[in-house]
XYZ file of N, CA and C in Angstrom:
783
model
N 0.808 -1.235 0.000
C 0.000 0.000 0.000
C 0.832 1.271 0.000
N 2.017 1.230 0.598
C 2.849 2.429 0.678
C 3.302 2.863 -0.717
N 3.967 1.952 -1.425
C 4.519 2.318 -2.729
C 3.438 2.505 -3.789
N 2.283 1.868 -3.598
C 1.180 2.089 -4.533
C 0.793 3.565 -4.574
N 0.759 4.198 -3.403
C 0.388 5.619 -3.357
C 1.452 6.484 -4.023
N 2.725 6.107 -3.865
C 3.792 6.838 -4.537
C 3.626 6.727 -6.056
N 3.372 5.504 -6.521
C 3.207 5.277 -7.956
C 2.000 6.016 -8.513
N 0.928 6.100 -7.725
C -0.255 6.834 -8.182
C 0.079 8.310 -8.393
N 0.831 8.885 -7.468
C 1.231 10.274 -7.623
C 2.124 10.478 -8.832
N 3.034 9.526 -9.062
C 3.913 9.591 -10.227
C 3.108 9.515 -11.518
N 2.201 8.551 -11.566
C 1.436 8.317 -12.785
C 0.549 9.511 -13.127
N -0.102 10.085 -12.142
C -0.971 11.240 -12.393
C -0.176 12.412 -12.961
N 0.987 12.670 -12.375
C 1.798 13.793 -12.847
C 2.321 13.542 -14.262
N 2.775 12.335 -14.533
C 3.280 12.020 -15.874
C 2.182 12.193 -16.927
N 1.000 11.665 -16.638
C -0.098 11.792 -17.598
C -0.475 13.247 -17.813
N -0.498 14.026 -16.726
C -0.866 15.437 -16.847
C 0.126 16.213 -17.706
N 1.379 15.731 -17.758
C 2.411 16.431 -18.521
C 2.717 15.743 -19.847
N 1.854 14.767 -20.226
C 1.962 14.169 -21.547
C 2.974 13.053 -21.677
N 3.337 12.421 -20.559
C 4.295 11.319 -20.596
C 3.623 10.026 -20.147
N 4.246 8.907 -20.495
C 3.766 7.600 -20.073
C 4.859 6.879 -19.291
N 4.450 5.961 -18.420
C 5.402 5.229 -17.582
C 5.357 3.739 -17.889
N 6.508 3.089 -17.809
C 6.617 1.628 -17.838
C 7.155 1.202 -16.479
N 6.511 0.235 -15.838
C 6.867 -0.140 -14.476
C 7.615 -1.468 -14.456
N 8.720 -1.501 -13.696
C 9.520 -2.708 -13.509
C 9.642 -2.956 -12.007
N 9.340 -4.191 -11.570
C 9.493 -4.557 -10.157
C 10.950 -4.944 -9.945
N 11.756 -4.000 -9.476
C 13.209 -4.151 -9.555
C 13.774 -5.190 -8.602
N 13.114 -5.461 -7.446
C 13.678 -6.422 -6.512
C 13.899 -7.772 -7.194
N 12.968 -8.145 -8.077
C 13.046 -9.453 -8.695
C 13.733 -9.418 -10.050
N 13.650 -8.278 -10.758
C 14.030 -8.284 -12.160
C 15.301 -7.509 -12.484
N 15.671 -6.545 -11.660
C 16.829 -5.715 -11.984
C 17.696 -5.583 -10.738
N 18.710 -6.436 -10.641
C 19.591 -6.382 -9.479
C 21.059 -6.249 -9.883
N 21.476 -6.956 -10.941
C 22.870 -6.928 -11.363
C 23.091 -5.866 -12.442
N 24.364 -5.582 -12.720
C 24.697 -4.630 -13.779
C 24.201 -5.132 -15.134
N 24.315 -6.429 -15.382
C 23.845 -6.979 -16.656
C 22.337 -6.795 -16.803
N 21.594 -6.986 -15.718
C 20.145 -6.807 -15.789
C 19.793 -5.340 -16.016
N 20.557 -4.439 -15.416
C 20.321 -3.009 -15.644
C 20.623 -2.637 -17.092
N 21.692 -3.201 -17.646
C 22.010 -2.961 -19.060
C 20.888 -3.462 -19.960
N 20.377 -4.662 -19.657
C 19.283 -5.214 -20.456
C 18.035 -4.334 -20.357
N 17.804 -3.772 -19.160
C 16.648 -2.889 -18.985
C 16.743 -1.691 -19.920
N 17.898 -1.049 -19.957
C 18.058 0.125 -20.819
C 17.973 -0.246 -22.295
N 18.433 -1.443 -22.637
C 18.348 -1.886 -24.028
C 16.913 -2.221 -24.434
N 16.165 -2.841 -23.508
C 14.800 -3.285 -23.820
C 13.788 -2.148 -23.761
N 14.075 -1.140 -22.925
C 13.140 -0.025 -22.751
C 13.880 1.275 -23.084
N 13.758 1.772 -24.307
C 14.446 3.016 -24.691
C 13.729 4.235 -24.101
N 13.861 4.402 -22.786
C 13.126 5.452 -22.070
C 13.943 6.739 -22.016
N 13.234 7.835 -21.794
C 13.890 9.137 -21.663
C 14.446 9.358 -20.259
N 13.859 8.707 -19.271
C 14.308 8.883 -17.900
C 13.837 7.730 -17.030
N 14.454 7.581 -15.870
C 14.108 6.512 -14.927
C 13.852 7.119 -13.557
N 12.755 6.696 -12.927
C 12.440 7.053 -11.550
C 12.548 5.779 -10.723
N 13.385 5.797 -9.704
C 13.556 4.644 -8.834
C 12.734 4.867 -7.564
N 11.815 3.956 -7.300
C 10.922 4.067 -6.140
C 11.434 3.145 -5.038
N 11.679 3.730 -3.860
C 12.129 2.904 -2.742
C 13.471 2.266 -3.006
N 14.418 3.028 -3.510
C 15.665 2.457 -4.006
C 16.703 2.289 -2.904
N 17.614 1.366 -3.157
C 18.787 1.179 -2.310
C 19.974 0.940 -3.229
N 21.153 1.132 -2.712
C 22.344 0.991 -3.539
C 22.577 -0.478 -3.886
N 22.741 -0.751 -5.154
C 23.015 -2.101 -5.625
C 23.829 -1.978 -6.908
N 24.280 -3.102 -7.429
C 25.068 -3.072 -8.659
C 24.257 -2.513 -9.825
N 22.964 -2.829 -9.860
C 22.138 -2.319 -10.955
C 21.988 -0.804 -10.869
N 21.833 -0.289 -9.659
C 21.692 1.157 -9.503
C 22.983 1.859 -9.904
N 24.122 1.278 -9.563
C 25.390 1.870 -9.976
C 25.480 1.951 -11.499
N 25.015 0.934 -12.189
C 25.026 0.949 -13.657
C 24.108 2.048 -14.190
N 22.922 2.161 -13.593
C 21.983 3.183 -14.047
C 22.540 4.584 -13.818
N 23.256 4.782 -12.712
C 23.893 6.078 -12.463
C 24.833 6.449 -13.609
N 25.518 5.468 -14.127
C 26.523 5.718 -15.152
C 25.917 5.879 -16.545
N 24.765 5.243 -16.824
C 24.306 5.148 -18.201
C 22.917 5.738 -18.471
N 22.074 5.911 -17.461
C 20.746 6.477 -17.702
C 20.860 7.967 -17.989
N 20.101 8.450 -18.965
C 20.153 9.868 -19.301
C 19.615 10.730 -18.156
N 18.508 10.318 -17.585
C 17.914 11.015 -16.450
C 17.564 9.977 -15.401
N 18.008 10.204 -14.162
C 17.763 9.256 -13.072
C 17.330 10.033 -11.839
N 16.110 9.752 -11.364
C 15.574 10.391 -10.165
C 15.277 9.298 -9.145
N 15.716 9.488 -7.914
C 15.450 8.503 -6.865
C 14.444 9.057 -5.861
N 13.807 8.144 -5.149
C 12.913 8.511 -4.050
C 13.350 7.756 -2.798
N 13.288 8.439 -1.645
C 13.579 7.860 -0.332
C 15.054 7.575 -0.092
N 15.901 7.738 -1.071
C 17.347 7.638 -0.870
C 18.033 8.487 -1.927
N 19.232 8.940 -1.609
C 19.968 9.831 -2.508
C 21.183 9.122 -3.080
N 21.453 9.379 -4.351
C 22.653 8.858 -4.998
C 23.750 9.913 -5.068
N 23.555 11.027 -4.369
C 24.555 12.077 -4.377
C 24.089 13.318 -5.109
N 24.878 14.376 -5.074
C 24.447 15.680 -5.613
C 24.282 15.726 -7.121
N 24.778 14.736 -7.846
C 24.654 14.748 -9.305
C 23.328 14.196 -9.802
N 22.473 13.738 -8.877
C 21.194 13.148 -9.268
C 20.075 13.737 -8.410
N 18.904 13.926 -9.041
C 17.734 14.394 -8.298
C 17.264 13.324 -7.327
N 16.784 13.747 -6.177
C 16.229 12.819 -5.192
C 15.067 13.492 -4.472
N 13.998 12.734 -4.275
C 12.846 13.207 -3.503
C 12.823 12.399 -2.214
N 13.048 13.065 -1.101
C 13.231 12.406 0.181
C 12.109 12.779 1.133
N 12.042 12.087 2.255
C 11.083 12.432 3.312
C 11.860 12.783 4.571
N 11.282 13.627 5.391
C 11.937 14.043 6.632
C 11.600 13.033 7.729
N 12.171 11.847 7.596
C 11.895 10.792 8.569
C 12.427 11.105 9.952
N 13.569 11.786 10.018
C 14.178 12.071 11.313
C 13.266 12.948 12.173
N 12.733 14.011 11.577
C 11.864 14.903 12.349
C 10.594 14.185 12.781
N 10.034 13.358 11.901
C 8.832 12.618 12.267
C 9.040 11.728 13.474
N 10.133 10.967 13.491
C 10.405 10.079 14.617
C 10.752 10.878 15.870
N 11.532 11.944 15.720
C 11.862 12.776 16.888
C 10.598 13.331 17.534
N 9.642 13.744 16.707
C 8.391 14.285 17.240
C 7.610 13.198 17.976
N 7.614 11.981 17.455
C 6.974 10.864 18.153
C 7.625 10.628 19.511
N 8.950 10.631 19.548
C 9.663 10.422 20.815
C 9.311 11.530 21.805
N 9.282 12.773 21.341
C 8.891 13.892 22.207
C 7.490 13.650 22.779
N 6.573 13.215 21.931
C 5.200 12.989 22.366
C 5.125 11.875 23.409
N 5.826 10.797 23.174
C 5.822 9.693 24.141
C 6.422 10.132 25.471
N 7.457 10.960 25.416
C 8.070 11.449 26.654
C 7.093 12.308 27.441
N 6.293 13.133 26.748
C 5.320 13.966 27.455
C 4.210 13.122 28.086
N 3.987 11.929 27.538
C 2.991 11.023 28.108
C 3.550 10.206 29.271
N 4.815 10.414 29.589
C 5.422 9.726 30.732
C 6.152 8.441 30.399
N 6.290 8.131 29.127
C 7.040 6.928 28.752
C 8.530 7.240 28.892
N 9.242 6.364 29.601
C 10.626 6.680 29.932
C 11.650 5.735 29.317
N 11.219 4.562 28.881
C 12.173 3.603 28.318
C 11.641 3.153 26.959
N 12.219 3.681 25.898
C 11.683 3.490 24.548
C 12.530 2.489 23.766
N 11.847 1.545 23.132
C 12.498 0.637 22.203
C 12.237 1.056 20.776
N 13.062 0.568 19.864
C 12.959 0.943 18.456
C 13.169 -0.287 17.592
N 12.262 -0.507 16.630
C 12.372 -1.622 15.689
C 12.486 -1.052 14.286
N 13.506 -1.486 13.558
C 13.701 -1.000 12.196
C 14.261 -2.118 11.320
N 14.188 -1.891 10.008
C 14.766 -2.844 9.071
C 16.230 -2.542 8.811
N 16.590 -1.260 8.747
C 17.978 -0.869 8.553
C 18.127 0.563 9.046
N 19.357 1.003 9.198
C 19.632 2.315 9.762
C 19.442 3.380 8.684
N 18.556 4.341 8.947
C 18.363 5.469 8.041
C 17.994 6.678 8.876
N 17.380 7.692 8.246
C 17.082 8.925 8.977
C 16.114 8.686 10.124
N 15.248 7.682 10.005
C 14.324 7.385 11.097
C 15.077 6.914 12.339
N 16.050 6.046 12.141
C 16.853 5.570 13.270
C 17.641 6.720 13.887
N 18.184 7.593 13.049
C 18.919 8.735 13.566
C 17.993 9.657 14.351
N 16.772 9.854 13.849
C 15.807 10.682 14.573
C 15.449 10.099 15.926
N 15.359 8.768 16.007
C 15.063 8.125 17.294
C 16.186 8.387 18.292
N 17.420 8.195 17.861
C 18.554 8.409 18.764
C 18.585 9.862 19.238
N 18.394 10.787 18.316
C 18.393 12.204 18.688
C 17.263 12.511 19.657
N 16.096 11.878 19.434
C 14.948 12.138 20.296
C 15.144 11.660 21.719
N 15.660 10.443 21.890
C 15.833 9.933 23.256
C 16.903 10.739 23.984
N 17.927 11.161 23.269
C 18.973 11.952 23.932
C 18.455 13.336 24.307
N 17.673 13.949 23.430
C 17.138 15.280 23.726
C 16.183 15.257 24.912
N 15.495 14.119 25.098
C 14.552 14.001 26.216
C 15.172 13.334 27.443
N 16.487 13.123 27.401
C 17.220 12.534 28.528
C 16.655 11.171 28.922
N 16.304 10.385 27.897
C 15.826 9.019 28.102
C 16.993 8.056 27.936
N 16.856 6.824 28.440
C 17.945 5.852 28.302
C 18.311 5.612 26.841
N 19.573 5.815 26.511
C 20.075 5.586 25.149
C 20.819 4.246 25.162
N 20.047 3.178 25.176
C 20.565 1.824 25.352
C 20.524 1.102 24.001
N 21.674 0.674 23.514
C 21.701 -0.011 22.221
C 20.852 -1.278 22.224
N 20.687 -1.897 23.379
C 19.865 -3.109 23.464
C 18.401 -2.817 23.149
N 18.008 -1.544 23.219
C 16.626 -1.161 22.929
C 16.414 -0.839 21.451
N 17.490 -0.903 20.652
C 17.363 -0.632 19.214
C 17.547 -1.941 18.451
N 16.445 -2.457 17.911
C 16.468 -3.750 17.230
C 16.487 -3.508 15.728
N 17.538 -3.968 15.095
C 17.704 -3.794 13.651
C 17.642 -5.176 12.998
N 16.590 -5.414 12.232
C 16.353 -6.720 11.633
C 16.458 -6.579 10.120
N 17.559 -7.027 9.552
C 17.833 -6.805 8.133
C 17.397 -8.013 7.324
N 16.518 -7.772 6.363
C 16.143 -8.784 5.386
C 16.308 -8.132 4.011
N 15.582 -8.626 3.019
C 15.564 -7.914 1.748
C 14.882 -6.572 1.956
N 15.028 -5.667 0.984
C 14.506 -4.306 1.158
C 13.030 -4.300 1.514
N 12.225 -5.149 0.842
C 10.785 -5.158 1.095
C 10.476 -5.845 2.427
N 11.133 -6.983 2.701
C 10.813 -7.748 3.893
C 11.273 -7.060 5.167
N 12.169 -6.065 5.052
C 12.657 -5.374 6.237
C 11.556 -4.610 6.968
N 10.403 -4.459 6.352
C 9.312 -3.711 6.980
C 8.088 -4.604 7.213
N 8.254 -5.906 7.282
C 7.121 -6.829 7.342
C 6.587 -6.974 8.762
N 5.298 -7.323 8.911
C 4.748 -7.594 10.241
C 5.486 -8.705 10.973
N 5.969 -9.711 10.251
C 6.692 -10.800 10.908
C 7.945 -10.287 11.609
N 8.659 -9.349 10.978
C 9.823 -8.775 11.649
C 9.393 -7.907 12.832
N 8.228 -7.285 12.736
C 7.704 -6.545 13.881
C 7.433 -7.464 15.056
N 6.879 -8.631 14.775
C 6.658 -9.627 15.823
C 7.993 -10.042 16.463
N 8.973 -10.303 15.617
C 10.275 -10.736 16.125
C 10.929 -9.641 16.965
N 10.831 -8.394 16.483
C 11.420 -7.294 17.230
C 10.765 -7.094 18.584
N 9.428 -7.201 18.636
C 8.729 -7.063 19.922
C 9.163 -8.157 20.890
N 9.310 -9.366 20.394
C 9.741 -10.473 21.261
C 11.128 -10.201 21.836
N 12.045 -9.716 20.985
C 13.402 -9.419 21.462
C 13.372 -8.351 22.549
N 12.593 -7.291 22.327
C 12.548 -6.185 23.285
C 11.891 -6.588 24.598
N 10.769 -7.292 24.525
C 9.989 -7.564 25.731
C 10.545 -8.719 26.558
N 11.450 -9.491 25.990
C 12.065 -10.576 26.749
C 13.374 -10.160 27.407
N 13.697 -8.869 27.319
C 14.875 -8.355 28.002
C 14.597 -8.219 29.504
N 15.662 -8.235 30.339
C 15.459 -8.072 31.789
C 14.762 -6.755 32.158
N 15.048 -5.699 31.389
C 14.432 -4.391 31.639
C 13.763 -3.926 30.350
N 12.553 -4.412 30.065
C 11.913 -4.127 28.774
C 11.437 -2.677 28.687
N 11.148 -2.207 27.491
C 10.676 -0.829 27.303
C 9.211 -0.671 27.730
N 8.796 0.597 27.917
C 7.376 0.874 28.144
C 6.743 1.524 26.909
N 7.518 1.617 25.831
C 7.000 2.077 24.535
C 7.895 1.521 23.438
N 7.284 1.188 22.306
C 8.035 0.707 21.142
C 7.733 1.617 19.967
N 8.768 2.203 19.406
C 8.659 3.039 18.215
C 9.091 2.172 17.029
N 8.216 2.027 16.060
C 8.506 1.200 14.889
C 8.756 2.082 13.672
N 9.698 1.671 12.833
C 10.068 2.467 11.660
C 9.093 2.318 10.507
N 8.056 1.491 10.663
C 6.985 1.410 9.661
C 5.724 0.918 10.331
N 4.596 1.192 9.714
C 3.317 0.711 10.247
C 3.244 -0.810 10.209
N 3.802 -1.422 9.161
C 3.750 -2.875 9.051
C 4.535 -3.527 10.189
N 5.671 -2.964 10.564
C 6.395 -3.453 11.729
C 5.539 -3.299 12.991
N 4.873 -2.151 13.127
C 4.051 -1.897 14.306
C 2.877 -2.865 14.393
N 2.269 -3.188 13.265
C 1.142 -4.124 13.253
C 1.598 -5.486 13.773
N 2.759 -5.938 13.332
C 3.291 -7.205 13.821
C 3.631 -7.145 15.301
N 4.211 -6.024 15.738
C 4.561 -5.876 17.149
C 3.317 -5.912 18.027
N 2.267 -5.208 17.621
C 1.027 -5.197 18.398
C 0.431 -6.595 18.487
N 0.464 -7.321 17.386
C -0.072 -8.689 17.413
C 0.686 -9.546 18.424
N 2.016 -9.477 18.395
C 2.809 -10.270 19.342
C 2.488 -9.863 20.781
N 2.386 -8.570 21.026
C 2.093 -8.095 22.383
C 0.742 -8.609 22.863
N -0.281 -8.513 22.012
C -1.601 -9.019 22.387
C -1.541 -10.511 22.701
N -0.862 -11.259 21.866
C -0.819 -12.713 22.030
C -0.026 -13.144 23.253
N 0.794 -12.245 23.768
C 1.613 -12.590 24.927
C 1.198 -11.838 26.192
N -0.034 -11.367 26.208
C -0.621 -10.837 27.436
C -0.329 -9.390 27.749
N 0.255 -8.648 26.838
C 0.520 -7.231 27.070
C -0.623 -6.387 26.507
N -1.046 -5.394 27.273
C -2.121 -4.510 26.841
C -1.525 -3.245 26.206
N -1.999 -2.952 25.006
C -1.578 -1.740 24.294
C -2.747 -0.759 24.314
N -2.575 0.445 24.887
C -1.328 1.050 25.360
C -1.132 0.980 26.872
N -1.991 0.278 27.621
C -1.910 0.316 29.082
C -0.548 -0.154 29.592
N -0.096 -1.301 29.084
C 1.197 -1.829 29.521
C 2.353 -1.250 28.704
N 2.108 -1.044 27.436
C 3.172 -0.562 26.553
C 2.555 0.184 25.377
N 3.135 1.329 25.039
C 2.698 2.103 23.876
C 3.422 1.599 22.629
N 2.760 1.734 21.478
C 3.361 1.347 20.197
C 3.031 2.431 19.176
N 4.035 2.800 18.389
C 3.805 3.763 17.303
C 4.398 3.210 16.010
N 3.873 3.706 14.885
C 4.352 3.286 13.569
C 4.915 4.455 12.785
N 4.992 4.245 11.481
C 5.501 5.284 10.583
C 5.015 4.931 9.185
N 4.454 5.874 8.455
C 3.992 5.766 7.069
C 2.544 6.199 6.929
N 1.680 5.900 7.940
C 0.240 6.136 7.849
C -0.349 5.441 6.625
N -0.114 4.124 6.546
C -0.668 3.353 5.428
C -2.170 3.200 5.604
N -2.907 2.970 4.523
C -4.346 2.722 4.642
C -4.609 1.541 5.570
N -5.540 1.720 6.483
C -5.869 0.681 7.443
C -5.204 0.842 8.790
N -4.209 1.731 8.900
C -3.529 1.893 10.188
C -4.464 2.456 11.256
N -5.528 3.125 10.815
C -6.497 3.660 11.780
C -7.439 2.582 12.305
N -7.382 1.372 11.720
C -8.295 0.299 12.119
C -7.610 -0.800 12.930
N -6.326 -0.622 13.270
C -5.702 -1.585 14.170
C -6.354 -1.465 15.547
N -6.124 -2.443 16.408
C -6.681 -2.411 17.763
C -5.514 -2.358 18.760
N -5.338 -1.184 19.394
C -6.033 0.091 19.193
C -5.540 0.799 17.916
N -6.247 1.848 17.471
C -5.795 2.603 16.301
C -4.361 3.104 16.477
N -3.600 3.034 15.399
C -2.152 3.218 15.474
C -1.728 4.678 15.346
N -1.014 5.160 16.355
C -0.319 6.440 16.242
C 0.830 6.266 15.266
N 0.974 7.219 14.348
C 1.948 7.015 13.274
C 2.439 8.362 12.760
N 3.270 8.312 11.736
C 3.770 9.511 11.064
C 3.284 9.471 9.624
N 2.631 10.534 9.211
C 2.121 10.591 7.842
C 3.224 11.007 6.884
N 3.398 10.217 5.829
C 4.327 10.525 4.746
C 3.499 10.916 3.523
N 3.848 12.018 2.893
C 3.096 12.500 1.728
C 3.530 11.701 0.492
N 3.043 10.481 0.431
C 3.510 9.528 -0.583
C 3.155 9.972 -2.001
N 1.916 10.434 -2.193
C 1.526 10.880 -3.535
C 2.326 12.108 -3.959
N 2.638 12.991 -3.029
C 3.447 14.175 -3.333
C 4.859 13.768 -3.754
N 5.437 12.796 -3.046
C 6.775 12.324 -3.398
C 6.783 11.773 -4.812
N 5.765 10.985 -5.155
C 5.672 10.448 -6.512
C 5.524 11.536 -7.552
N 4.680 12.524 -7.265
C 4.463 13.612 -8.218
C 5.720 14.454 -8.407
N 6.420 14.739 -7.313
C 7.643 15.532 -7.420
C 8.727 14.779 -8.199
N 8.785 13.463 -8.004
C 9.769 12.662 -8.751
C 9.482 12.743 -10.248
N 8.210 12.628 -10.611
C 7.841 12.728 -12.022
C 8.167 14.116 -12.569
N 7.856 15.129 -11.800
C 8.110 16.504 -12.243
C 9.600 16.753 -12.458
N 10.434 16.259 -11.525
C 11.881 16.460 -11.680
C 12.421 15.701 -12.875
N 11.913 14.477 -13.106
C 12.370 13.702 -14.255
C 12.060 14.437 -15.558
N 10.844 14.964 -15.658
C 10.454 15.666 -16.877
C 11.263 16.951 -17.053
N 11.485 17.671 -15.956
C 12.286 18.902 -16.051
C 13.696 18.594 -16.549
N 14.282 17.491 -16.062
C 15.638 17.136 -16.480
C 15.673 16.626 -17.915
N 14.614 15.933 -18.346
C 14.533 15.470 -19.739
C 14.461 16.667 -20.685
N 13.639 17.640 -20.316
C 13.427 18.788 -21.188
C 14.520 19.854 -21.036
N 15.236 19.827 -19.900
C 16.308 20.797 -19.654
C 17.509 20.052 -19.060
N 18.283 19.365 -19.900
C 19.372 18.508 -19.397
C 20.411 19.240 -18.556
N 20.562 20.543 -18.759
C 21.593 21.288 -18.036
C 21.097 21.818 -16.684
N 19.843 21.552 -16.354
C 19.310 22.040 -15.089
C 20.010 21.360 -13.913
N 20.228 22.109 -12.850
C 20.933 21.593 -11.678
C 20.057 20.573 -10.954
N 20.599 19.409 -10.588
C 19.808 18.421 -9.825
C 19.414 18.980 -8.455
N 18.262 18.552 -7.973
C 17.755 19.008 -6.690
C 17.564 17.829 -5.734
N 17.808 18.073 -4.456
C 17.491 17.131 -3.392
C 16.335 17.759 -2.602
N 15.131 17.230 -2.769
C 13.939 17.811 -2.158
C 13.512 16.942 -0.977
N 13.371 17.560 0.192
C 12.932 16.842 1.393
C 11.495 17.229 1.676
N 10.594 16.256 1.640
C 9.174 16.517 1.903
C 8.888 16.387 3.397
N 7.951 17.162 3.914
C 7.666 17.126 5.352
C 6.886 15.874 5.749
N 6.933 15.577 7.033
C 6.107 14.526 7.623
C 5.320 15.134 8.777
N 4.272 14.452 9.212
C 3.462 14.965 10.314
C 2.963 13.801 11.165
N 2.923 14.007 12.461
C 2.510 12.954 13.397
C 0.990 12.876 13.448
N 0.469 11.652 13.404
C -0.960 11.382 13.538
C -1.175 10.694 14.881
N -1.810 11.397 15.813
C -2.006 10.853 17.156
C -3.289 10.020 17.191
N -3.128 8.747 17.546
C -4.267 7.861 17.782
C -4.081 7.183 19.137
N -4.770 6.106 19.389
C -4.835 5.581 20.753
C -3.697 4.651 21.148
N -2.922 4.137 20.192
C -1.904 3.141 20.548
C -0.762 3.716 21.382
N -0.636 5.060 21.409
C 0.435 5.670 22.200
C -0.004 5.967 23.622
N -1.299 5.831 23.908
C -1.802 6.107 25.244
C -2.389 7.485 25.414
N -2.436 8.266 24.340
C -3.027 9.603 24.429
C -4.542 9.508 24.441
N -5.188 10.471 25.070
C -6.644 10.551 25.062
C -7.065 11.242 23.777
N -7.678 10.496 22.874
C -8.064 11.028 21.563
C -9.578 11.079 21.464
């Protein structure tokens, strides 16, 4: 659901500006340099937009050979356009909110270290909360699986089976939070009475978890539209300076954090 909204924003903007898109599911089809070369040979496109990208051999090839390359959610450096989200501020604001609610020992579940993880560390330090590495669970799988409910379940188990468990869990995605809440319910913990849980992304359905999930809203359709706009600008004006655009995030307060809503 997350990337679907990004793609919808991309597609609407491209159509409005007279362009068409061809979609490739890159996790399965484009990973090596040879596969990236075949992609450029098979699809004579004017530009490429990478959605949810990470550094790989195929991306390195595209950096070298694609005429126009725009990334979302990660940057390939100042020579390429990138549309990013302010994940650090979103997570820091969540940590601030949990601290005002009296939560003093916060755990964090993520798939890999990025701006969200950095925002969590900055938040706990700014609020003078325990900065314990044992409370930061990093579960690395493939790019897509790193945000799965199953990893959320695993992360909650690791945190809550510690001698001094947290009284709140901040998750780097809603899907991780959904898995964490399920594990907590199944193991006798009440959310939010015993432990608060928050997510990130504000995916469709996050308001229907039990309890409704406090999360961070990401302007997914805006990110997609801006990526399309930058790609078209670079196609039509090759000498234009690449831009790194950071889109804002906003906290959505619901009941899983323990706030009275």
